[in-house]
Each structure stands twice: as structure tokens, then as C-alpha cells.
């Protein structure tokens, strides 16, 4: 059985004080009503220290939204995964579509990050997903399989990694993939992973909300969610978590 994951991607939102309020609610609610899924938040880098304090001693994990593939050095503006690890991070998001589109990160660059993150004993969460023109041109599978193959090119497949399928046209648009579209992509990715497919968690992301989470979660190959907008409110995050 693959353990489900409910992950929140906070992007560049929330102050430390707002993060603290979020965890006060989440921790209180999980104490009352524990959930078997892994709960994970990706705060923006400047908020990580306060998040680390908030979740200390609880089962909630956190990770960084991006890292470089060196421990230290002259890389102005970058995040060190090693420093994040020393603060208690367990995950690193790699290749979110906003990193690919806005910051020009390409597959070969992302492959180095995946391998580096694994070498530290952290778990990379590699994001893949087609944009609207690619879907309309019937290229969805070509795109997501290329991103998967290239992203994992230097990975140690004996070490953990997680995949997030996030169709770009569904991110922040309110346009969610149908459960069938998502399941189809997840099956394609899982099959490509061969022998690793059965144990690899593949999350869906893109406009996941309390009212669509249940149907998506009912699909056999959807192992949880990477949630943007709806992870900013404790109430909606908890509602989505309860669908898993
Ligand atoms: P969204 O974002 O849930 O706001 O669409 C998902 C993501 O970017 O990971």
C-alpha cells in the first residue's frame, strides 16, 4: 500500500505569523482527528524557520520549494538543501511548472537537483505536466514522460522520490483535470516507472479544492495531492486531507 500524501505548496504567500496561525489550527485538528496520510507543507524559504518550530515534535513534515545542487558557494539568491536539512526539512520540490516557465529551469538542470537532494537523504518531489497547447496537440504523454525520464536521469532509484503530475493549464486557474484525465496520466507515468511503479507515490496537483478532492482521491493511481491555493487556509487544507 502506498501511503497517501497531502502536500501544500504555499508558493510566495504567508508571513511567519500567518504560518503560525495555520499550524495552530492544523495541529489542534489532527490531534482530535488523526489522519493516516503524510502531511507536508512547502513554505517559502523565509518562513521555513518558523514552520520548523511550529511543527517540531509533530508528524507534519515540511520541505523547500526549490534548491540548488551544491551545498554552499557563490550562488547568490539560491537555497541550500543542506541548510534546509539541518533545519529539519525532509522534502524538496523540484521542477514545479513555475520554476520551469518563469525561471527557465530545464530538465537537465532539474535532474542534477533530484540527484543532489537524494544524496542528502532528502526526498525530491519531481513535478511534471503539460501546458494547454501541448494537451491540445495530443502531446501530453510525450511531455510528461520526457520530464519524468530526464528528471530521473541521474536519480538513485533505490532511494525515495515522489512524482507530482500537475497539468499546467490546471494550476491556479480553477480548471481542474477530470478524475479520468488525471488517472490516465498517472497510469502512463506509473507504467513508465516499470518495477518502481507499484511503490512510487504519484500526486495530482492543479486546482484541487475540497469539492473536487473526493472524486480525484477515489482513483486508484492518485496517491494524494499537491495543493496550491486551497492549502493556504487551514479549513480547506483539512477538508482535502480528509478525502484521502
Ligand atoms: P493550485 O496550485 O492548487 O493553486 O492550482 C497547485 C500547484 O501549483 O502546486
Short mmCIF file of C-alpha atoms and ligand atoms in Angstrom, two decimals:
data_model
loop_
_atom_site.label_atom_id
_atom_site.label_comp_id
_atom_site.label_asym_id
_atom_site.label_seq_id
_atom_site.Cartn_x
_atom_site.Cartn_y
_atom_site.Cartn_z
CA UNK A 1 0.00 0.00 0.00
CA UNK A 2 1.33 3.41 -0.93
CA UNK A 3 0.95 5.88 1.91
CA UNK A 4 -1.06 8.91 0.76
CA UNK A 5 0.44 12.40 0.85
CA UNK A 6 -1.36 15.69 1.38
CA UNK A 7 1.12 18.41 0.44
CA UNK A 8 0.62 22.18 0.48
CA UNK A 9 2.64 24.42 -1.81
CA UNK A 10 2.47 27.88 -0.30
CA UNK A 11 4.42 29.50 -3.15
CA UNK A 12 5.33 33.10 -2.17
CA UNK A 13 2.47 33.52 0.29
CA UNK A 14 2.24 33.80 4.09
CA UNK A 15 4.25 35.60 6.73
CA UNK A 16 5.68 33.71 9.70
CA UNK A 17 2.77 34.89 11.84
CA UNK A 18 0.24 33.62 9.30
CA UNK A 19 2.08 30.31 9.09
CA UNK A 20 1.92 30.01 12.88
CA UNK A 21 -1.87 30.51 12.87
CA UNK A 22 -2.24 27.87 10.15
CA UNK A 23 -0.31 25.27 12.18
CA UNK A 24 -2.18 26.10 15.38
CA UNK A 25 -5.42 25.06 13.65
CA UNK A 26 -3.98 22.08 11.81
CA UNK A 27 -2.23 20.61 14.83
CA UNK A 28 -5.29 21.02 17.03
CA UNK A 29 -7.49 19.37 14.46
CA UNK A 30 -5.10 16.47 13.75
CA UNK A 31 -4.86 15.79 17.46
CA UNK A 32 -8.62 15.43 17.62
CA UNK A 33 -8.99 13.59 14.33
CA UNK A 34 -5.74 11.94 13.24
CA UNK A 35 -5.37 11.11 9.56
CA UNK A 36 -3.24 8.30 8.14
CA UNK A 37 -1.84 10.38 5.27
CA UNK A 38 1.55 12.06 5.29
CA UNK A 39 1.05 15.80 5.79
CA UNK A 40 3.61 18.06 4.24
CA UNK A 41 3.98 21.81 3.66
CA UNK A 42 6.33 23.66 1.32
CA UNK A 43 6.59 27.19 2.77
CA UNK A 44 8.53 29.98 1.10
CA UNK A 45 12.18 29.99 2.17
CA UNK A 46 11.99 32.93 4.57
CA UNK A 47 9.20 31.30 6.54
CA UNK A 48 10.90 27.90 6.94
CA UNK A 49 12.46 28.63 10.29
CA UNK A 50 9.15 29.50 11.89
CA UNK A 51 7.47 26.50 10.24
CA UNK A 52 10.21 24.21 11.57
CA UNK A 53 9.44 25.49 15.09
CA UNK A 54 5.69 25.15 14.66
CA UNK A 55 5.78 21.51 13.54
CA UNK A 56 8.57 20.32 15.84
CA UNK A 57 7.55 17.16 17.67
CA UNK A 58 4.54 16.60 15.40
CA UNK A 59 4.12 14.26 12.42
CA UNK A 60 3.83 17.19 9.99
CA UNK A 61 6.75 17.43 7.61
CA UNK A 62 7.99 20.35 5.57
CA UNK A 63 10.22 20.97 2.60
CA UNK A 64 11.61 23.73 0.44
CA UNK A 65 10.13 24.77 -2.90
CA UNK A 66 13.45 24.86 -4.69
CA UNK A 67 17.13 24.24 -4.03
CA UNK A 68 20.45 24.40 -5.80
CA UNK A 69 22.53 21.28 -6.35
CA UNK A 70 25.54 22.36 -4.31
CA UNK A 71 25.75 22.55 -0.52
CA UNK A 72 27.32 26.01 -0.44
CA UNK A 73 29.11 28.51 -2.63
CA UNK A 74 28.81 31.69 -4.64
CA UNK A 75 25.20 31.19 -5.77
CA UNK A 76 23.50 34.45 -4.85
CA UNK A 77 19.82 34.08 -4.10
CA UNK A 78 19.76 30.27 -4.06
CA UNK A 79 18.59 27.89 -1.32
CA UNK A 80 20.83 25.21 0.14
CA UNK A 81 19.08 21.89 0.62
CA UNK A 82 21.79 21.03 3.15
CA UNK A 83 20.84 24.01 5.31
CA UNK A 84 17.16 23.08 4.94
CA UNK A 85 18.00 19.57 6.09
CA UNK A 86 19.84 20.91 9.14
CA UNK A 87 16.64 22.80 10.00
CA UNK A 88 14.50 19.68 9.76
CA UNK A 89 13.28 19.65 6.15
CA UNK A 90 12.58 16.24 4.66
CA UNK A 91 11.41 17.12 1.12
CA UNK A 92 12.47 19.35 -1.77
CA UNK A 93 10.11 20.32 -4.58
CA UNK A 94 11.89 20.04 -7.93
CA UNK A 95 10.73 21.39 -11.29
CA UNK A 96 7.43 22.98 -10.34
CA UNK A 97 5.99 24.42 -13.55
CA UNK A 98 6.50 27.95 -12.20
CA UNK A 99 10.23 27.17 -11.85
CA UNK A 100 10.27 25.77 -15.37
CA UNK A 101 8.23 28.56 -17.03
CA UNK A 102 9.16 31.69 -15.07
CA UNK A 103 12.73 30.84 -14.09
CA UNK A 104 13.68 28.83 -17.16
CA UNK A 105 14.69 25.63 -15.36
CA UNK A 106 15.25 22.83 -17.84
CA UNK A 107 15.19 19.05 -17.47
CA UNK A 108 18.98 18.59 -17.36
CA UNK A 109 19.27 21.17 -14.56
CA UNK A 110 16.42 19.56 -12.63
CA UNK A 111 17.99 16.11 -12.93
CA UNK A 112 21.03 17.42 -11.02
CA UNK A 113 18.76 18.72 -8.28
CA UNK A 114 16.93 15.40 -7.94
CA UNK A 115 20.22 13.51 -7.58
CA UNK A 116 21.67 16.03 -5.15
CA UNK A 117 18.60 16.11 -2.94
CA UNK A 118 18.65 12.31 -2.76
CA UNK A 119 22.35 12.28 -1.91
CA UNK A 120 21.49 14.28 1.22
CA UNK A 121 18.85 11.75 2.25
CA UNK A 122 16.01 14.15 1.48
CA UNK A 123 13.10 13.19 -0.78
CA UNK A 124 12.73 15.07 -4.07
CA UNK A 125 9.19 15.66 -5.33
CA UNK A 126 9.57 15.99 -9.09
CA UNK A 127 6.76 17.89 -10.82
CA UNK A 128 5.76 17.10 -14.39
CA UNK A 129 2.89 18.39 -16.50
CA UNK A 130 1.86 19.55 -19.95
CA UNK A 131 0.59 23.01 -20.85
CA UNK A 132 -2.65 23.63 -22.70
CA UNK A 133 -1.17 23.81 -26.19
CA UNK A 134 0.68 20.55 -25.60
CA UNK A 135 -2.51 18.85 -24.43
CA UNK A 136 -4.48 20.19 -27.37
CA UNK A 137 -1.79 18.98 -29.75
CA UNK A 138 -2.08 15.47 -28.27
CA UNK A 139 1.42 15.66 -26.80
CA UNK A 140 0.58 15.14 -23.12
CA UNK A 141 2.24 11.75 -22.83
CA UNK A 142 5.34 12.81 -24.77
CA UNK A 143 5.82 15.81 -22.48
CA UNK A 144 5.23 14.15 -19.14
CA UNK A 145 7.27 11.07 -20.00
CA UNK A 146 10.17 13.21 -21.22
CA UNK A 147 10.06 15.26 -18.00
CA UNK A 148 9.94 12.05 -15.96
CA UNK A 149 12.78 10.29 -17.82
CA UNK A 150 15.02 13.36 -17.92
CA UNK A 151 14.29 14.42 -14.36
CA UNK A 152 15.18 10.99 -13.02
CA UNK A 153 18.17 10.51 -15.31
CA UNK A 154 20.75 10.71 -12.53
CA UNK A 155 18.47 9.62 -9.69
CA UNK A 156 19.23 6.77 -7.34
CA UNK A 157 16.08 4.76 -7.86
CA UNK A 158 16.74 2.79 -4.69
CA UNK A 159 16.22 5.99 -2.72
CA UNK A 160 12.79 7.54 -2.27
CA UNK A 161 11.34 10.07 -4.69
CA UNK A 162 7.80 11.30 -5.30
CA UNK A 163 6.21 12.46 -8.55
CA UNK A 164 3.59 15.20 -8.81
CA UNK A 165 1.53 15.32 -12.00
CA UNK A 166 0.44 18.93 -12.40
CA UNK A 167 -1.10 19.88 -15.74
CA UNK A 168 -0.01 23.50 -16.21
CA UNK A 169 -3.44 24.53 -17.55
CA UNK A 170 -5.00 23.47 -14.23
CA UNK A 171 -2.62 25.33 -11.91
CA UNK A 172 -4.17 28.35 -10.25
CA UNK A 173 -6.84 28.51 -12.98
CA UNK A 174 -9.74 26.84 -11.20
CA UNK A 175 -9.81 24.40 -14.14
CA UNK A 176 -9.21 21.00 -12.61
CA UNK A 177 -8.33 17.92 -14.65
CA UNK A 178 -11.18 15.44 -14.64
CA UNK A 179 -10.52 12.40 -12.46
CA UNK A 180 -10.28 10.38 -15.70
CA UNK A 181 -7.71 12.73 -17.27
CA UNK A 182 -5.64 12.68 -14.10
CA UNK A 183 -5.89 8.91 -13.70
CA UNK A 184 -4.84 8.39 -17.31
CA UNK A 185 -1.71 10.49 -16.86
CA UNK A 186 -0.91 8.75 -13.57
CA UNK A 187 -1.19 5.34 -15.18
CA UNK A 188 1.09 6.47 -18.02
CA UNK A 189 3.69 7.68 -15.53
CA UNK A 190 3.39 4.61 -13.33
CA UNK A 191 3.82 2.25 -16.24
CA UNK A 192 6.92 4.13 -17.36
CA UNK A 193 8.44 3.60 -13.90
CA UNK A 194 8.35 -0.16 -14.51
CA UNK A 195 9.27 -2.13 -11.41
CA UNK A 196 9.31 1.04 -9.32
CA UNK A 197 5.80 1.99 -10.36
CA UNK A 198 3.99 -0.01 -7.73
CA UNK A 199 5.74 1.67 -4.80
CA UNK A 200 6.14 5.23 -6.15
CA UNK A 201 3.70 7.84 -4.89
CA UNK A 202 2.26 9.96 -7.72
CA UNK A 203 0.33 13.04 -6.57
CA UNK A 204 -2.10 15.16 -8.54
CA UNK A 205 -1.91 18.96 -8.44
CA UNK A 206 -3.85 21.72 -10.18
CA UNK A 207 -6.88 23.48 -8.65
CA UNK A 208 -7.51 20.77 -6.05
CA UNK A 209 -10.32 22.03 -3.82
CA UNK A 210 -12.49 20.47 -1.09
CA UNK A 211 -15.30 19.94 -3.60
CA UNK A 212 -13.27 18.02 -6.20
CA UNK A 213 -10.77 16.21 -3.96
CA UNK A 214 -13.02 13.25 -3.12
CA UNK A 215 -13.59 12.21 -6.71
CA UNK A 216 -9.93 12.59 -7.61
CA UNK A 217 -8.85 10.70 -4.49
CA UNK A 218 -11.11 7.79 -5.42
CA UNK A 219 -8.89 6.99 -8.41
CA UNK A 220 -6.60 4.05 -7.86
CA UNK A 221 -3.44 5.69 -9.13
CA UNK A 222 -3.80 9.06 -7.40
CA UNK A 223 -1.78 8.84 -4.20
CA UNK A 224 -2.55 12.27 -2.83
CA UNK A 225 -2.34 15.92 -3.75
CA UNK A 226 -0.01 18.86 -4.18
CA UNK A 227 -2.25 21.80 -3.34
CA UNK A 228 -1.58 25.47 -4.03
CA UNK A 229 -4.37 27.97 -3.34
CA UNK A 230 -6.51 25.69 -1.19
CA UNK A 231 -3.55 24.88 1.10
CA UNK A 232 -3.40 28.46 2.34
CA UNK A 233 -6.49 28.09 4.53
CA UNK A 234 -6.37 25.50 7.31
CA UNK A 235 -10.05 24.70 6.79
CA UNK A 236 -9.82 23.81 3.09
CA UNK A 237 -6.50 22.01 3.56
CA UNK A 238 -8.05 19.84 6.29
CA UNK A 239 -11.13 19.14 4.17
CA UNK A 240 -8.90 17.93 1.32
CA UNK A 241 -6.81 15.88 3.73
CA UNK A 242 -9.93 14.16 4.99
CA UNK A 243 -10.74 12.99 1.42
CA UNK A 244 -7.58 10.84 1.39
P1 LIG B 1 -3.23 25.32 -7.31
O1 LIG B 1 -1.62 25.12 -7.39
O2 LIG B 1 -3.76 24.25 -6.39
O3 LIG B 1 -3.42 26.70 -6.80
O4 LIG B 1 -3.75 25.14 -8.72
C1 LIG B 1 -1.04 23.86 -7.42
C2 LIG B 1 0.46 23.98 -7.52
O5 LIG B 1 0.95 24.93 -8.14
O6 LIG B 1 1.21 23.15 -6.98
#
